[in-house]
Amino acid sequence: MFKKILIANRGEIAMRVIRACKELGIKTVAVYSTADKQSLHVKFADEAVCIGPALSKDSYLNIPNLIAAAEITNADAIHPGYGFLSENAEFSQVCSDHNIKFIGASADMINKMGDKATAKETMKNAGVPTIPGSDGLLGSVEEGIKLAKEIKYPVILKATAGGGGRGMRLIKKEEEFEAAWSSCRQEAEAAFGNGELYLEKFIEEPRHIEIQLVADQHGNVSHYSERDCSIQRRHQKLVEETPSPVVDNELRQRMGDAAKKGAKAINYEGAGTVEFLLDKHGDFYFMEMNTRIQVEHPITEEVTDVDLIKQQIRAATGEVLEEVDHLPKRHSIECRINAEDPTKDFRPSPGTITNLHLPGGQGVRVDTHVYSGYTIPANYDSMIAKLIVRAPTREEAMIRMRRALDEFIIEGIKTSIPFHAKLMEDEGFKSGIFTTAFMETFDMEGIEDYVVGK
Ligand code: MV4
């Protein structure tokens, strides 16, 4: 087992990793930027090292400073959390070159899954269902137009270096193809330094369903069922739940098997997530594979009774992890609490929390790094807490979430809490029948009324 882990991250996920390490008897090193000196992860870790100024690129993305911090503290592993360097092939390689275990994917794996056309091709060859479209990259605009005619419009152009919704163009008819091709290519070249594109049939109003995996270093791959992440806005997830209201045990087993088959084909190691689109006919297709622990991992923990961070650390040490298909024992929902004003198009609302009261009681979990008096810096993302509930059924989980949101008092800044409160009472959400387009028609009117105590 590792003796000391450096956590190359901040915020709630840094706290989450510290908690797992404490229970495993592993010492922790926090790193922080000058903007995060007052952060909880700095206080709760055994040691803390300042790695640079507020700008992410000079601190949390500063590879030489992170390696130096690991070396001076004698850390034998680095946990990258999510975001920042968690899917950075160079960082994974540099860690390995310095004999520091990167608790994440190898550089090769990150490159393979980070190139979306390669990832899709790899999964298709492994027998995982993929969306009809080009075999790999498109060679020319003419090839794209010819293929689009065959697979029929609407189609979607995707940048192979994109992902998470960046570098995509929906094309509804042939007349739009050339303009979409040029603008998508340019955008991808500018954003990722790689303008290569591939084409797919556009799946209309799908659900986003992802399968959690943990693979040990001996070929054992366990799945932990699905998470439904269909409630998103501009590719930012707002609410996740498990089990999905539209996935039964038969579909769950097929999706879990497909995800495991894909992971085994690439000799995957560690925690990972296979994202699928589920269409209205109940067919599912590989979309992307995330080679990191994700924000929404706690809902899976709440329904499987497994600590996924501990499991990820155990896998990284080389421990043999028995292969198990985990089925959900109950229901769990997560609301991402962001320092944003939902009445003003979710614009960021950083500042000082003047008063804080966290919800509690049976089945309520809050993962956060904030406290009363804490100032949210404007430099990083706006998620300040994850409110997670568990209950025997989906209906009880929604009622419990509504109750917990009422107890959640945050003064001094605006948060997304009122939005979540209204969502828990929304008939469309309550029905469980919705798609990734849900937020396009969600009515924000009257959410001012969803304040504490009402
Ligand atoms: C799609 C699609 C429909 N058809 N691909 C968005 C994020 C990126 N991972 C891929 N995405 C999509 N790919 C085909 N062939 C629709 C989306 C999509 C989406 C997917 C999941 C969750 C929310 C979404 C919102 C808009 C578009």
Short mmCIF file of C-alpha atoms and ligand atoms in Angstrom, two decimals:
data_model
loop_
_atom_site.label_atom_id
_atom_site.label_comp_id
_atom_site.label_asym_id
_atom_site.label_seq_id
_atom_site.Cartn_x
_atom_site.Cartn_y
_atom_site.Cartn_z
CA MET A 1 0.00 0.00 0.00
CA PHE A 2 1.14 3.58 -0.60
CA LYS A 3 2.61 5.42 2.38
CA LYS A 4 1.85 8.94 1.19
CA ILE A 5 -0.37 10.34 -1.57
CA LEU A 6 -0.11 13.84 -2.97
CA ILE A 7 -3.45 15.18 -4.14
CA ALA A 8 -2.99 17.29 -7.27
CA ASN A 9 -6.34 19.02 -6.95
CA ARG A 10 -8.44 21.36 -4.80
CA GLY A 11 -11.97 21.75 -3.49
CA GLU A 12 -14.33 18.95 -2.55
CA ILE A 13 -12.48 16.23 -4.47
CA ALA A 14 -9.27 16.97 -2.56
CA MET A 15 -11.29 16.54 0.67
CA ARG A 16 -12.84 13.35 -0.70
CA VAL A 17 -9.43 11.79 -1.44
CA ILE A 18 -8.05 12.85 1.98
CA ARG A 19 -10.97 11.05 3.68
CA ALA A 20 -10.33 7.82 1.77
CA CYS A 21 -6.59 8.00 2.52
CA LYS A 22 -7.19 8.55 6.26
CA GLU A 23 -9.36 5.45 6.42
CA LEU A 24 -6.70 3.46 4.54
CA GLY A 25 -3.91 4.72 6.85
CA ILE A 26 -2.18 6.65 4.05
CA LYS A 27 -0.56 10.05 4.74
CA THR A 28 -1.67 12.93 2.52
CA VAL A 29 -0.07 15.97 0.96
CA ALA A 30 -2.31 18.84 -0.15
CA VAL A 31 -1.15 21.30 -2.77
CA TYR A 32 -2.65 24.75 -3.08
CA SER A 33 -2.46 27.98 -5.01
CA THR A 34 -2.10 31.29 -3.20
CA ALA A 35 -5.87 31.79 -3.77
CA ASP A 36 -6.61 28.57 -1.83
CA LYS A 37 -4.52 29.10 1.29
CA GLN A 38 -7.72 29.18 3.38
CA SER A 39 -9.13 26.03 1.80
CA LEU A 40 -10.20 23.05 3.93
CA HIS A 41 -8.05 20.54 2.06
CA VAL A 42 -4.99 22.49 3.19
CA LYS A 43 -6.06 22.15 6.84
CA PHE A 44 -7.11 18.49 6.70
CA ALA A 45 -4.11 17.00 4.87
CA ASP A 46 -1.05 15.91 6.87
CA GLU A 47 1.14 18.31 4.90
CA ALA A 48 0.50 21.14 2.48
CA VAL A 49 2.69 22.70 -0.20
CA CYS A 50 2.02 25.94 -2.06
CA ILE A 51 2.50 25.26 -5.79
CA GLY A 52 1.99 28.70 -7.28
CA PRO A 53 -0.26 31.69 -7.89
CA ALA A 54 -4.03 31.72 -8.42
CA LEU A 55 -4.01 31.07 -12.17
CA SER A 56 -4.55 27.33 -12.72
CA LYS A 57 -1.91 27.15 -15.40
CA ASP A 58 0.70 28.36 -12.90
CA SER A 59 -0.40 26.12 -10.01
CA TYR A 60 -2.80 23.15 -10.39
CA LEU A 61 -1.61 22.66 -13.99
CA ASN A 62 2.07 23.30 -13.23
CA ILE A 63 3.70 19.89 -13.73
CA PRO A 64 7.27 20.76 -12.55
CA ASN A 65 5.91 22.34 -9.35
CA LEU A 66 3.68 19.31 -8.63
CA ILE A 67 6.55 16.87 -9.16
CA ALA A 68 8.83 19.00 -6.95
CA ALA A 69 6.13 19.01 -4.23
CA ALA A 70 5.86 15.22 -4.44
CA GLU A 71 9.62 14.78 -4.28
CA ILE A 72 10.26 17.07 -1.32
CA THR A 73 7.46 15.40 0.66
CA ASN A 74 8.42 11.85 -0.40
CA ALA A 75 4.99 11.06 -1.77
CA ASP A 76 4.89 7.69 -3.53
CA ALA A 77 1.71 8.37 -5.50
CA ILE A 78 -0.31 11.27 -6.93
CA HIS A 79 -4.10 11.35 -7.06
CA PRO A 80 -5.19 13.85 -9.73
CA GLY A 81 -8.93 14.00 -8.86
CA TYR A 82 -11.05 15.17 -11.84
CA GLY A 83 -10.40 18.05 -14.23
CA PHE A 84 -6.97 19.75 -14.11
CA LEU A 85 -4.31 17.09 -14.96
CA SER A 86 -6.46 14.00 -14.40
CA GLU A 87 -6.50 13.11 -18.12
CA ASN A 88 -3.19 14.68 -19.11
CA ALA A 89 -0.93 12.13 -20.82
CA GLU A 90 2.22 14.18 -20.24
CA PHE A 91 1.59 14.39 -16.49
CA SER A 92 0.88 10.65 -16.28
CA GLN A 93 4.17 9.98 -18.12
CA VAL A 94 6.22 12.44 -16.03
CA CYS A 95 4.89 10.85 -12.80
CA SER A 96 5.86 7.42 -14.09
CA ASP A 97 9.33 8.70 -15.14
CA HIS A 98 9.85 9.94 -11.56
CA ASN A 99 8.72 6.63 -10.03
CA ILE A 100 5.59 8.24 -8.62
CA LYS A 101 2.43 6.17 -9.18
CA PHE A 102 -0.15 8.21 -11.07
CA ILE A 103 -3.55 7.10 -9.72
CA GLY A 104 -5.15 7.26 -13.12
CA ALA A 105 -4.59 5.97 -16.63
CA SER A 106 -1.24 5.48 -18.37
CA ALA A 107 -0.17 8.08 -20.95
CA ASP A 108 -0.91 5.59 -23.76
CA MET A 109 -4.41 4.92 -22.45
CA ILE A 110 -5.15 8.65 -22.05
CA ASN A 111 -4.01 9.29 -25.63
CA LYS A 112 -6.01 6.36 -26.99
CA MET A 113 -9.27 7.35 -25.26
CA GLY A 114 -8.63 11.10 -25.66
CA ASP A 115 -8.64 10.77 -29.44
CA LYS A 116 -12.35 10.18 -29.96
CA ALA A 117 -12.17 8.56 -33.40
CA THR A 118 -9.51 6.13 -32.14
CA ALA A 119 -11.51 5.42 -28.97
CA LYS A 120 -14.63 4.68 -31.04
CA GLU A 121 -12.73 2.45 -33.47
CA THR A 122 -11.15 0.56 -30.57
CA MET A 123 -14.53 0.00 -28.89
CA LYS A 124 -16.17 -1.02 -32.16
CA ASN A 125 -13.44 -3.64 -32.75
CA ALA A 126 -14.02 -4.90 -29.20
CA GLY A 127 -17.69 -5.51 -30.04
CA VAL A 128 -19.12 -2.50 -28.16
CA PRO A 129 -22.07 -0.92 -30.06
CA THR A 130 -21.08 2.35 -31.76
CA ILE A 131 -23.07 4.95 -33.70
CA PRO A 132 -23.18 4.43 -37.50
CA GLY A 133 -20.86 6.84 -39.30
CA SER A 134 -17.40 7.21 -40.79
CA ASP A 135 -14.79 4.52 -40.24
CA GLY A 136 -12.36 6.72 -38.38
CA LEU A 137 -11.47 10.18 -39.69
CA LEU A 138 -12.99 11.81 -42.76
CA GLY A 139 -10.48 12.36 -45.57
CA SER A 140 -12.35 15.19 -47.27
CA VAL A 141 -15.55 17.23 -47.24
CA GLU A 142 -16.73 15.27 -50.33
CA GLU A 143 -16.33 11.98 -48.46
CA GLY A 144 -18.39 13.45 -45.60
CA ILE A 145 -21.19 14.60 -47.91
CA LYS A 146 -21.33 11.20 -49.65
CA LEU A 147 -21.47 9.33 -46.33
CA ALA A 148 -24.09 11.68 -44.87
CA LYS A 149 -26.37 10.92 -47.84
CA GLU A 150 -25.98 7.18 -47.14
CA ILE A 151 -26.63 7.30 -43.39
CA LYS A 152 -29.26 10.06 -43.89
CA TYR A 153 -29.60 13.41 -42.16
CA PRO A 154 -29.46 14.61 -39.43
CA VAL A 155 -25.76 13.86 -38.90
CA ILE A 156 -23.16 15.21 -36.50
CA LEU A 157 -19.55 16.20 -37.21
CA LYS A 158 -17.21 15.70 -34.28
CA ALA A 159 -13.62 16.80 -33.70
CA THR A 160 -11.53 13.76 -32.83
CA ALA A 161 -9.63 15.87 -30.29
CA GLY A 162 -12.89 17.23 -28.82
CA GLY A 163 -15.14 15.66 -26.24
CA GLY A 164 -17.50 16.78 -23.53
CA GLY A 165 -19.52 18.65 -26.15
CA ARG A 166 -16.73 20.77 -27.63
CA GLY A 167 -16.06 20.80 -31.38
CA MET A 168 -19.34 19.39 -32.68
CA ARG A 169 -21.74 20.47 -35.45
CA LEU A 170 -25.26 19.18 -35.97
CA ILE A 171 -26.10 19.09 -39.70
CA LYS A 172 -29.75 18.75 -40.72
CA LYS A 173 -29.42 18.86 -44.51
CA GLU A 174 -26.81 18.65 -47.28
CA GLU A 175 -26.84 22.41 -47.97
CA GLU A 176 -25.41 23.01 -44.48
CA PHE A 177 -22.58 20.49 -44.77
CA GLU A 178 -19.73 22.57 -46.25
CA ALA A 179 -20.16 25.51 -43.88
CA ALA A 180 -20.37 23.17 -40.86
CA TRP A 181 -17.27 21.29 -42.04
CA SER A 182 -15.18 24.50 -42.34
CA SER A 183 -16.29 26.04 -39.06
CA CYS A 184 -15.95 22.80 -37.09
CA ARG A 185 -12.48 22.19 -38.53
CA GLN A 186 -11.35 25.73 -37.74
CA GLU A 187 -12.74 25.62 -34.24
CA ALA A 188 -11.06 22.26 -33.55
CA GLU A 189 -7.75 23.45 -34.98
CA ALA A 190 -7.85 26.59 -32.83
CA ALA A 191 -9.06 24.87 -29.64
CA PHE A 192 -7.13 21.57 -29.75
CA GLY A 193 -4.44 22.10 -32.42
CA ASN A 194 -6.05 19.22 -34.33
CA GLY A 195 -8.73 19.84 -36.97
CA GLU A 196 -9.43 16.17 -37.85
CA LEU A 197 -13.15 15.28 -37.91
CA TYR A 198 -15.37 12.20 -37.99
CA LEU A 199 -19.04 11.81 -38.79
CA GLU A 200 -21.97 10.10 -37.08
CA LYS A 201 -25.69 9.70 -37.50
CA PHE A 202 -27.29 12.18 -35.07
CA ILE A 203 -29.18 10.44 -32.27
CA GLU A 204 -32.17 12.63 -31.43
CA GLU A 205 -33.09 13.33 -27.82
CA PRO A 206 -31.05 10.54 -26.21
CA ARG A 207 -30.37 9.89 -22.56
CA HIS A 208 -26.83 10.07 -21.23
CA ILE A 209 -26.14 6.84 -19.35
CA GLU A 210 -22.66 5.98 -18.07
CA ILE A 211 -21.27 2.80 -16.56
CA GLN A 212 -18.78 2.98 -13.67
CA LEU A 213 -15.89 0.51 -13.83
CA VAL A 214 -12.91 -0.36 -11.66
CA ALA A 215 -10.26 -2.61 -13.19
CA ASP A 216 -7.39 -4.14 -11.25
CA GLN A 217 -3.95 -4.82 -12.78
CA HIS A 218 -4.73 -8.53 -13.31
CA GLY A 219 -7.59 -8.32 -15.82
CA ASN A 220 -10.48 -8.25 -13.31
CA VAL A 221 -13.00 -5.59 -14.32
CA SER A 222 -16.01 -4.87 -12.11
CA HIS A 223 -18.95 -2.72 -13.11
CA TYR A 224 -20.97 -0.67 -10.64
CA SER A 225 -24.09 -0.17 -12.77
CA GLU A 226 -25.11 3.08 -14.40
CA ARG A 227 -25.59 6.74 -13.67
CA ASP A 228 -28.18 8.76 -15.58
CA CYS A 229 -26.71 12.19 -16.36
CA SER A 230 -29.36 13.45 -18.74
CA ILE A 231 -30.06 16.64 -16.74
CA GLN A 232 -27.38 18.87 -18.24
CA ARG A 233 -27.08 22.44 -19.41
CA ARG A 234 -24.48 23.45 -22.00
CA HIS A 235 -22.70 20.13 -21.38
CA GLN A 236 -22.47 20.80 -17.64
CA LYS A 237 -24.19 18.14 -15.58
CA LEU A 238 -26.56 19.54 -12.98
CA VAL A 239 -28.18 16.45 -11.47
CA GLU A 240 -27.26 12.76 -11.68
CA GLU A 241 -29.10 9.73 -10.41
CA THR A 242 -28.80 5.99 -10.15
CA PRO A 243 -30.42 3.70 -11.07
CA SER A 244 -31.66 5.32 -14.27
CA PRO A 245 -35.48 5.40 -14.30
CA VAL A 246 -35.38 3.83 -17.80
CA VAL A 247 -32.80 1.07 -17.26
CA ASP A 248 -34.02 -2.35 -16.11
CA ASN A 249 -31.81 -5.21 -14.92
CA GLU A 250 -31.67 -6.79 -18.37
CA LEU A 251 -30.44 -3.56 -20.05
CA ARG A 252 -28.17 -2.86 -17.06
CA GLN A 253 -26.46 -6.21 -17.51
CA ARG A 254 -26.04 -5.66 -21.26
CA MET A 255 -24.58 -2.16 -20.79
CA GLY A 256 -22.35 -3.36 -17.94
CA ASP A 257 -21.12 -6.27 -20.05
CA ALA A 258 -20.42 -3.98 -23.02
CA ALA A 259 -18.46 -1.53 -20.84
CA LYS A 260 -16.45 -4.38 -19.29
CA LYS A 261 -15.77 -5.91 -22.70
CA GLY A 262 -14.42 -2.55 -23.93
CA ALA A 263 -12.22 -2.09 -20.85
CA LYS A 264 -10.83 -5.62 -21.10
CA ALA A 265 -10.02 -5.16 -24.79
CA ILE A 266 -7.68 -2.27 -23.95
CA ASN A 267 -6.29 -3.82 -20.74
CA TYR A 268 -7.75 -0.92 -18.81
CA GLU A 269 -6.58 -0.39 -15.21
CA GLY A 270 -8.10 1.72 -12.47
CA ALA A 271 -11.37 3.62 -12.20
CA GLY A 272 -13.05 4.57 -15.46
CA THR A 273 -16.42 5.38 -16.92
CA VAL A 274 -17.90 4.37 -20.24
CA GLU A 275 -20.45 6.90 -21.50
CA PHE A 276 -23.31 5.72 -23.68
CA LEU A 277 -26.14 7.39 -25.51
CA LEU A 278 -29.43 5.52 -25.04
CA ASP A 279 -31.91 6.21 -27.85
CA LYS A 280 -35.71 6.15 -27.73
CA HIS A 281 -35.78 2.57 -29.05
CA GLY A 282 -33.71 1.38 -26.08
CA ASP A 283 -30.53 0.89 -28.14
CA PHE A 284 -27.29 2.13 -26.61
CA TYR A 285 -24.08 3.31 -28.23
CA PHE A 286 -20.56 4.03 -27.00
CA MET A 287 -19.85 7.75 -26.82
CA GLU A 288 -16.66 8.35 -24.80
CA MET A 289 -14.57 6.75 -22.10
CA ASN A 290 -13.43 8.85 -19.14
CA THR A 291 -10.14 7.69 -17.65
CA ARG A 292 -10.64 9.38 -14.27
CA ILE A 293 -12.86 9.35 -11.20
CA GLN A 294 -15.84 11.60 -11.93
CA VAL A 295 -17.66 14.31 -9.99
CA GLU A 296 -20.79 12.16 -9.73
CA HIS A 297 -19.10 9.00 -8.34
CA PRO A 298 -20.77 9.34 -4.89
CA ILE A 299 -24.24 8.32 -6.10
CA THR A 300 -22.75 5.00 -7.18
CA GLU A 301 -21.13 4.64 -3.76
CA GLU A 302 -24.49 5.29 -2.09
CA VAL A 303 -26.27 2.50 -3.97
CA THR A 304 -23.46 -0.10 -4.01
CA ASP A 305 -21.95 0.49 -0.53
CA VAL A 306 -18.46 0.61 -2.09
CA ASP A 307 -15.93 3.43 -1.54
CA LEU A 308 -14.80 4.03 -5.12
CA ILE A 309 -11.78 6.16 -4.17
CA LYS A 310 -10.48 3.42 -1.90
CA GLN A 311 -11.15 0.89 -4.65
CA GLN A 312 -9.27 3.10 -7.12
CA ILE A 313 -6.30 3.36 -4.73
CA ARG A 314 -6.33 -0.41 -4.10
CA ALA A 315 -6.32 -1.05 -7.85
CA ALA A 316 -3.34 1.31 -8.24
CA THR A 317 -1.32 -0.64 -5.66
CA GLY A 318 -1.73 -3.83 -7.67
CA GLU A 319 -4.15 -5.51 -5.27
CA VAL A 320 -6.32 -8.28 -6.78
CA LEU A 321 -9.93 -7.06 -6.84
CA GLU A 322 -12.48 -9.80 -7.28
CA GLU A 323 -14.67 -9.26 -10.33
CA VAL A 324 -18.21 -8.35 -9.25
CA ASP A 325 -21.19 -6.92 -11.16
CA HIS A 326 -22.64 -4.48 -8.64
CA LEU A 327 -26.38 -3.87 -8.86
CA PRO A 328 -28.09 -0.86 -7.23
CA LYS A 329 -29.46 -1.66 -3.76
CA ARG A 330 -31.51 1.56 -3.55
CA HIS A 331 -31.82 4.97 -5.22
CA SER A 332 -29.44 7.95 -5.07
CA ILE A 333 -29.56 11.48 -6.49
CA GLU A 334 -26.87 14.16 -6.58
CA CYS A 335 -27.48 17.90 -6.99
CA ARG A 336 -24.44 19.95 -7.89
CA ILE A 337 -24.56 23.10 -5.78
CA ASN A 338 -22.86 25.85 -7.76
CA ALA A 339 -22.00 29.41 -6.78
CA GLU A 340 -24.13 30.69 -9.65
CA ASP A 341 -27.27 32.77 -9.99
CA PRO A 342 -29.97 30.61 -11.60
CA THR A 343 -32.15 33.68 -12.17
CA LYS A 344 -29.35 35.30 -14.23
CA ASP A 345 -28.57 32.50 -16.70
CA PHE A 346 -26.44 30.68 -14.10
CA ARG A 347 -23.77 33.38 -14.10
CA PRO A 348 -20.96 32.81 -11.56
CA SER A 349 -21.48 34.31 -8.10
CA PRO A 350 -18.16 34.08 -6.24
CA GLY A 351 -17.65 35.83 -2.90
CA THR A 352 -17.72 35.20 0.83
CA ILE A 353 -20.11 32.76 2.47
CA THR A 354 -21.34 34.76 5.45
CA ASN A 355 -23.48 32.01 6.95
CA LEU A 356 -23.61 28.27 6.21
CA HIS A 357 -25.80 25.47 7.46
CA LEU A 358 -25.41 22.01 5.93
CA PRO A 359 -28.37 19.62 5.70
CA GLY A 360 -28.25 16.29 7.50
CA GLY A 361 -30.41 13.48 8.74
CA GLN A 362 -30.92 9.99 7.39
CA GLY A 363 -29.68 9.34 3.88
CA VAL A 364 -28.11 12.78 3.34
CA ARG A 365 -24.47 13.30 2.36
CA VAL A 366 -22.72 16.59 1.57
CA ASP A 367 -19.31 16.56 -0.10
CA THR A 368 -17.86 20.05 0.14
CA HIS A 369 -14.81 22.11 1.00
CA VAL A 370 -16.67 25.27 2.04
CA TYR A 371 -17.41 26.61 5.52
CA SER A 372 -18.92 29.69 7.10
CA GLY A 373 -16.61 32.63 6.35
CA TYR A 374 -14.99 30.93 3.33
CA THR A 375 -14.40 33.08 0.26
CA ILE A 376 -15.02 31.36 -3.09
CA PRO A 377 -12.26 32.45 -5.46
CA ALA A 378 -13.33 33.53 -8.96
CA ASN A 379 -10.44 31.57 -10.51
CA TYR A 380 -11.87 28.05 -10.50
CA ASP A 381 -15.09 26.26 -11.33
CA SER A 382 -18.21 27.24 -9.50
CA MET A 383 -19.18 23.91 -7.89
CA ILE A 384 -19.02 24.41 -4.12
CA ALA A 385 -20.83 21.33 -2.83
CA LYS A 386 -22.47 18.10 -3.88
CA LEU A 387 -25.70 17.25 -2.11
CA ILE A 388 -26.27 13.50 -2.33
CA VAL A 389 -29.25 11.61 -0.97
CA ARG A 390 -30.07 7.93 -0.76
CA ALA A 391 -33.44 6.31 -0.17
CA PRO A 392 -35.18 3.00 -0.85
CA THR A 393 -37.02 4.33 -3.94
CA ARG A 394 -36.69 7.14 -6.48
CA GLU A 395 -39.79 8.86 -5.15
CA GLU A 396 -38.45 8.84 -1.59
CA ALA A 397 -35.06 10.08 -2.83
CA MET A 398 -36.70 13.07 -4.58
CA ILE A 399 -38.71 13.91 -1.43
CA ARG A 400 -35.58 13.59 0.70
CA MET A 401 -33.63 15.82 -1.70
CA ARG A 402 -36.36 18.46 -1.56
CA ARG A 403 -36.25 18.31 2.25
CA ALA A 404 -32.44 18.52 2.35
CA LEU A 405 -32.39 21.48 -0.07
CA ASP A 406 -34.72 23.31 2.36
CA GLU A 407 -32.22 22.78 5.18
CA PHE A 408 -29.26 23.97 3.08
CA ILE A 409 -28.55 27.58 4.05
CA ILE A 410 -25.85 29.49 2.19
CA GLU A 411 -25.78 33.26 2.69
CA GLY A 412 -23.58 35.87 1.03
CA ILE A 413 -23.59 34.38 -2.48
CA LYS A 414 -26.19 33.10 -4.97
CA THR A 415 -26.40 29.35 -5.52
CA SER A 416 -28.21 26.87 -7.71
CA ILE A 417 -30.17 25.54 -4.69
CA PRO A 418 -33.50 27.20 -5.72
CA PHE A 419 -33.21 25.64 -9.19
CA HIS A 420 -32.77 22.18 -7.68
CA ALA A 421 -35.72 22.73 -5.33
CA LYS A 422 -37.97 23.59 -8.27
CA LEU A 423 -36.63 20.64 -10.27
CA MET A 424 -37.54 18.18 -7.50
CA GLU A 425 -41.17 19.32 -7.86
CA ASP A 426 -41.20 19.30 -11.67
CA GLU A 427 -43.69 16.81 -13.14
CA GLY A 428 -41.38 16.02 -16.06
CA PHE A 429 -38.48 15.22 -13.75
CA LYS A 430 -40.71 13.32 -11.36
CA SER A 431 -42.03 11.14 -14.21
CA GLY A 432 -38.48 9.96 -14.94
CA ILE A 433 -39.18 10.28 -18.65
CA PHE A 434 -36.88 12.97 -20.07
CA THR A 435 -33.89 13.35 -22.39
CA THR A 436 -30.68 15.40 -22.62
CA ALA A 437 -32.88 18.18 -24.07
CA PHE A 438 -34.75 18.53 -20.73
CA MET A 439 -33.08 21.80 -19.70
CA GLU A 440 -33.85 23.47 -23.05
CA THR A 441 -37.48 23.78 -22.01
CA PHE A 442 -37.18 23.95 -18.22
CA ASP A 443 -38.97 27.04 -16.91
CA MET A 444 -36.89 29.11 -14.48
CA GLU A 445 -39.86 31.37 -13.72
CA GLY A 446 -40.60 31.71 -10.05
CA ILE A 447 -37.48 30.02 -8.73
CA GLU A 448 -36.98 33.03 -6.45
CA ASP A 449 -39.83 31.51 -4.44
CA TYR A 450 -37.77 28.38 -3.80
CA VAL A 451 -35.75 29.90 -1.01
CA VAL A 452 -34.99 28.36 2.33
CA GLY A 453 -38.00 27.41 4.40
CA LYS A 454 -40.69 27.83 1.75
C1 MV4 B 1 -24.03 12.93 -29.94
C2 MV4 B 1 -25.38 13.32 -29.83
C3 MV4 B 1 -26.27 12.80 -30.74
N1 MV4 B 1 -25.85 11.97 -31.71
N2 MV4 B 1 -23.66 12.10 -30.92
C4 MV4 B 1 -22.39 15.71 -26.40
C5 MV4 B 1 -21.18 15.54 -25.57
C6 MV4 B 1 -20.30 14.62 -26.31
N3 MV4 B 1 -19.76 13.66 -25.42
C7 MV4 B 1 -21.15 13.97 -27.35
N4 MV4 B 1 -22.42 14.62 -27.30
C8 MV4 B 1 -23.44 14.24 -28.10
N5 MV4 B 1 -23.10 13.36 -29.08
C9 MV4 B 1 -24.56 11.64 -31.78
N6 MV4 B 1 -24.16 10.83 -32.77
C10 MV4 B 1 -25.73 14.18 -28.79
C11 MV4 B 1 -24.77 14.66 -27.93
C12 MV4 B 1 -25.25 15.59 -26.94
C13 MV4 B 1 -25.33 15.23 -25.58
C14 MV4 B 1 -24.91 13.98 -25.12
C15 MV4 B 1 -24.99 13.65 -23.80
C16 MV4 B 1 -25.52 14.55 -22.89
C17 MV4 B 1 -25.94 15.79 -23.30
C18 MV4 B 1 -25.85 16.14 -24.65
C19 MV4 B 1 -26.28 17.39 -25.05
C20 MV4 B 1 -26.17 17.74 -26.37
C21 MV4 B 1 -25.67 16.84 -27.31
#
